[in-house]
Amino acid sequence: MISLPSKDFLETPIEEFVISSEKVAHVQIGNSAEHALLVLTKTGYSAIQVLDAKYRFHGLINAQRITDAIIGMDHIEYEKLGNIRVEEIMQTDLPLIHLNDRFQRALDLVIDQNFLCVVDDNGMFMGILTRRIVLKQLKKQLYQFKQ
Ligand code: AMP
């Protein structure tokens, strides 16, 4: 029988598991869809953050949204890429997690999100928490309790 992770563990602040913002690829408000596509392709990440000059979080951009924006009736309008701004097509309806939130909330959210964007009280982007990291921590707990 597998023992469940302790309540204490679920109450752990997420802060220690966050990949800090300086290690996270991002684009800025005002950048073109072409630039975002370059960053997405070069990094290989599925989605990247859109931040403003003050490092406040605004949304996420992915290749699917960029492609959707340039698909015409019968061909892909590549020439549009340079004229579309990332803020016109970014995703904004996503759950954010606060730096002081607990592991339990992260666990709930990563069921539907591959990674979570972490912000502070002022909406400043602090980094990301990936599903991979959350699962690794959960696995560590389960194995510890098994022994
Ligand atoms: P991973 O768990 O490492 O496969 O990451 C899952 C997703 O989190 C990636 O596809 C990216 O969208 C995002 N991600 C992970 N690490 C970074 C990073 N350093 N910069 C930007 N996005 C990242």
Short mmCIF file of C-alpha atoms and ligand atoms in Angstrom, two decimals:
data_model
loop_
_atom_site.label_atom_id
_atom_site.label_comp_id
_atom_site.label_asym_id
_atom_site.label_seq_id
_atom_site.Cartn_x
_atom_site.Cartn_y
_atom_site.Cartn_z
CA MET A 1 0.00 0.00 0.00
CA ILE A 2 1.30 3.48 -0.84
CA SER A 3 1.19 6.00 2.00
CA LEU A 4 -0.05 9.43 1.15
CA PRO A 5 2.22 12.47 1.29
CA SER A 6 2.01 14.26 4.65
CA LYS A 7 -0.14 17.33 5.15
CA ASP A 8 3.09 19.21 5.95
CA PHE A 9 4.45 18.40 2.52
CA LEU A 10 1.32 19.71 0.79
CA GLU A 11 1.70 22.88 2.85
CA THR A 12 5.30 23.48 1.66
CA PRO A 13 5.70 26.90 -0.02
CA ILE A 14 6.37 26.48 -3.73
CA GLU A 15 9.15 29.09 -3.72
CA GLU A 16 11.98 26.57 -3.36
CA PHE A 17 10.87 24.65 -6.47
CA VAL A 18 10.54 27.61 -8.81
CA ILE A 19 12.82 27.99 -11.87
CA SER A 20 13.75 31.64 -11.42
CA SER A 21 12.81 34.22 -14.04
CA GLU A 22 16.36 34.90 -15.21
CA LYS A 23 16.60 31.27 -16.38
CA VAL A 24 13.28 31.40 -18.21
CA ALA A 25 13.04 32.33 -21.90
CA HIS A 26 10.57 35.16 -22.59
CA VAL A 27 9.50 37.73 -25.17
CA GLN A 28 8.45 41.31 -24.53
CA ILE A 29 5.25 43.21 -25.21
CA GLY A 30 5.77 44.85 -28.60
CA ASN A 31 7.83 41.98 -30.04
CA SER A 32 6.59 40.52 -33.32
CA ALA A 33 5.08 37.08 -33.80
CA GLU A 34 8.09 36.37 -36.01
CA HIS A 35 10.47 37.01 -33.11
CA ALA A 36 8.36 34.83 -30.79
CA LEU A 37 8.38 32.01 -33.34
CA LEU A 38 12.17 32.24 -33.53
CA VAL A 39 12.51 32.04 -29.73
CA LEU A 40 10.04 29.13 -29.53
CA THR A 41 11.86 27.23 -32.27
CA LYS A 42 15.37 27.90 -30.98
CA THR A 43 14.56 26.99 -27.36
CA GLY A 44 12.26 24.08 -28.20
CA TYR A 45 9.83 25.13 -25.44
CA SER A 46 6.12 24.60 -26.00
CA ALA A 47 5.17 28.08 -24.76
CA ILE A 48 6.94 31.19 -23.54
CA GLN A 49 6.03 34.11 -21.31
CA VAL A 50 5.16 37.58 -22.55
CA LEU A 51 6.52 40.22 -20.15
CA ASP A 52 6.70 44.01 -20.19
CA ALA A 53 9.85 46.09 -19.74
CA LYS A 54 9.33 46.01 -15.94
CA TYR A 55 9.16 42.19 -15.96
CA ARG A 56 5.42 42.10 -15.23
CA PHE A 57 3.64 39.02 -16.54
CA HIS A 58 1.08 39.54 -19.36
CA GLY A 59 0.49 36.20 -21.03
CA LEU A 60 1.80 33.19 -22.90
CA ILE A 61 2.53 32.63 -26.56
CA ASN A 62 2.88 29.34 -28.39
CA ALA A 63 3.41 28.16 -31.98
CA GLN A 64 -0.23 27.17 -32.37
CA ARG A 65 -1.44 30.72 -31.67
CA ILE A 66 1.08 32.13 -34.12
CA THR A 67 0.10 29.68 -36.86
CA ASP A 68 -3.61 30.36 -36.26
CA ALA A 69 -2.97 34.08 -36.77
CA ILE A 70 -1.38 33.63 -40.22
CA ILE A 71 -3.55 30.91 -41.73
CA GLY A 72 -5.48 32.35 -44.68
CA MET A 73 -8.26 30.76 -46.74
CA ASP A 74 -5.92 28.62 -48.84
CA HIS A 75 -2.35 29.32 -47.77
CA ILE A 76 -0.21 30.38 -44.82
CA GLU A 77 0.44 34.13 -44.94
CA TYR A 78 4.03 34.14 -43.67
CA GLU A 79 4.46 37.77 -44.68
CA LYS A 80 2.09 38.76 -41.82
CA LEU A 81 4.43 37.42 -39.13
CA GLY A 82 6.46 40.60 -38.80
CA ASN A 83 3.38 42.80 -38.40
CA ILE A 84 1.60 40.87 -35.66
CA ARG A 85 2.51 41.86 -32.07
CA VAL A 86 2.67 39.11 -29.46
CA GLU A 87 0.13 40.88 -27.23
CA GLU A 88 -2.48 40.63 -30.01
CA ILE A 89 -2.45 36.84 -29.98
CA MET A 90 -1.10 35.75 -26.57
CA GLN A 91 -3.11 33.65 -24.14
CA THR A 92 -4.22 35.57 -21.07
CA ASP A 93 -6.87 33.31 -19.52
CA LEU A 94 -4.58 31.06 -17.54
CA PRO A 95 -4.26 30.38 -13.83
CA LEU A 96 -1.26 32.01 -12.17
CA ILE A 97 0.39 30.86 -8.99
CA HIS A 98 1.74 33.16 -6.31
CA LEU A 99 5.25 32.80 -4.93
CA ASN A 100 3.77 32.23 -1.44
CA ASP A 101 1.26 29.61 -2.54
CA ARG A 102 1.53 26.05 -1.22
CA PHE A 103 2.44 22.83 -2.98
CA GLN A 104 -1.16 21.63 -2.79
CA ARG A 105 -2.34 24.42 -5.11
CA ALA A 106 0.48 23.68 -7.57
CA LEU A 107 -0.50 20.01 -7.58
CA ASP A 108 -4.12 20.91 -8.36
CA LEU A 109 -3.13 23.27 -11.19
CA VAL A 110 -0.54 21.11 -12.98
CA ILE A 111 -3.20 18.53 -13.78
CA ASP A 112 -4.27 20.83 -16.62
CA GLN A 113 -1.10 22.92 -17.15
CA ASN A 114 2.31 21.71 -18.26
CA PHE A 115 3.89 24.52 -16.25
CA LEU A 116 2.71 27.35 -14.03
CA CYS A 117 3.70 31.00 -14.22
CA VAL A 118 4.71 32.36 -10.82
CA VAL A 119 4.07 35.99 -9.86
CA ASP A 120 4.48 38.14 -6.75
CA ASP A 121 2.03 40.63 -5.18
CA ASN A 122 2.76 43.21 -7.88
CA GLY A 123 2.26 40.87 -10.82
CA MET A 124 6.02 40.66 -11.36
CA PHE A 125 7.08 37.50 -13.12
CA MET A 126 9.15 35.41 -10.68
CA GLY A 127 9.63 32.26 -12.76
CA ILE A 128 7.88 29.00 -13.58
CA LEU A 129 7.00 25.79 -11.82
CA THR A 130 6.86 22.83 -14.19
CA ARG A 131 4.71 19.72 -13.94
CA ARG A 132 7.97 17.73 -14.11
CA ILE A 133 9.29 19.39 -10.91
CA VAL A 134 5.96 18.94 -9.10
CA LEU A 135 5.82 15.25 -10.03
CA LYS A 136 9.44 14.71 -9.00
CA GLN A 137 8.76 16.17 -5.55
CA LEU A 138 5.60 14.11 -5.20
CA LYS A 139 7.47 10.94 -6.18
CA LYS A 140 10.20 11.69 -3.63
CA GLN A 141 7.55 12.00 -0.92
CA LEU A 142 5.74 8.80 -1.91
CA TYR A 143 8.99 6.80 -1.93
CA GLN A 144 10.11 8.23 1.41
CA PHE A 145 6.82 7.20 3.02
CA LYS A 146 7.04 3.72 1.50
CA GLN A 147 10.35 3.00 3.30
P1 AMP B 1 9.91 20.58 -18.92
O1 AMP B 1 9.22 20.09 -17.71
O2 AMP B 1 11.34 20.95 -18.68
O3 AMP B 1 9.69 19.68 -20.10
O4 AMP B 1 9.21 21.96 -19.31
C1 AMP B 1 7.85 22.01 -19.63
C2 AMP B 1 7.54 23.33 -20.27
O5 AMP B 1 7.87 24.38 -19.37
C3 AMP B 1 8.38 23.64 -21.53
O6 AMP B 1 7.84 23.13 -22.70
C4 AMP B 1 8.35 25.15 -21.55
O7 AMP B 1 7.16 25.63 -22.15
C5 AMP B 1 8.38 25.50 -20.08
N1 AMP B 1 9.77 25.71 -19.66
C6 AMP B 1 10.56 24.87 -18.96
N2 AMP B 1 11.78 25.43 -18.72
C7 AMP B 1 11.75 26.65 -19.31
C8 AMP B 1 12.68 27.72 -19.43
N3 AMP B 1 13.91 27.67 -18.89
N4 AMP B 1 12.29 28.85 -20.11
C9 AMP B 1 11.04 28.94 -20.63
N5 AMP B 1 10.11 27.96 -20.54
C10 AMP B 1 10.45 26.83 -19.90
#
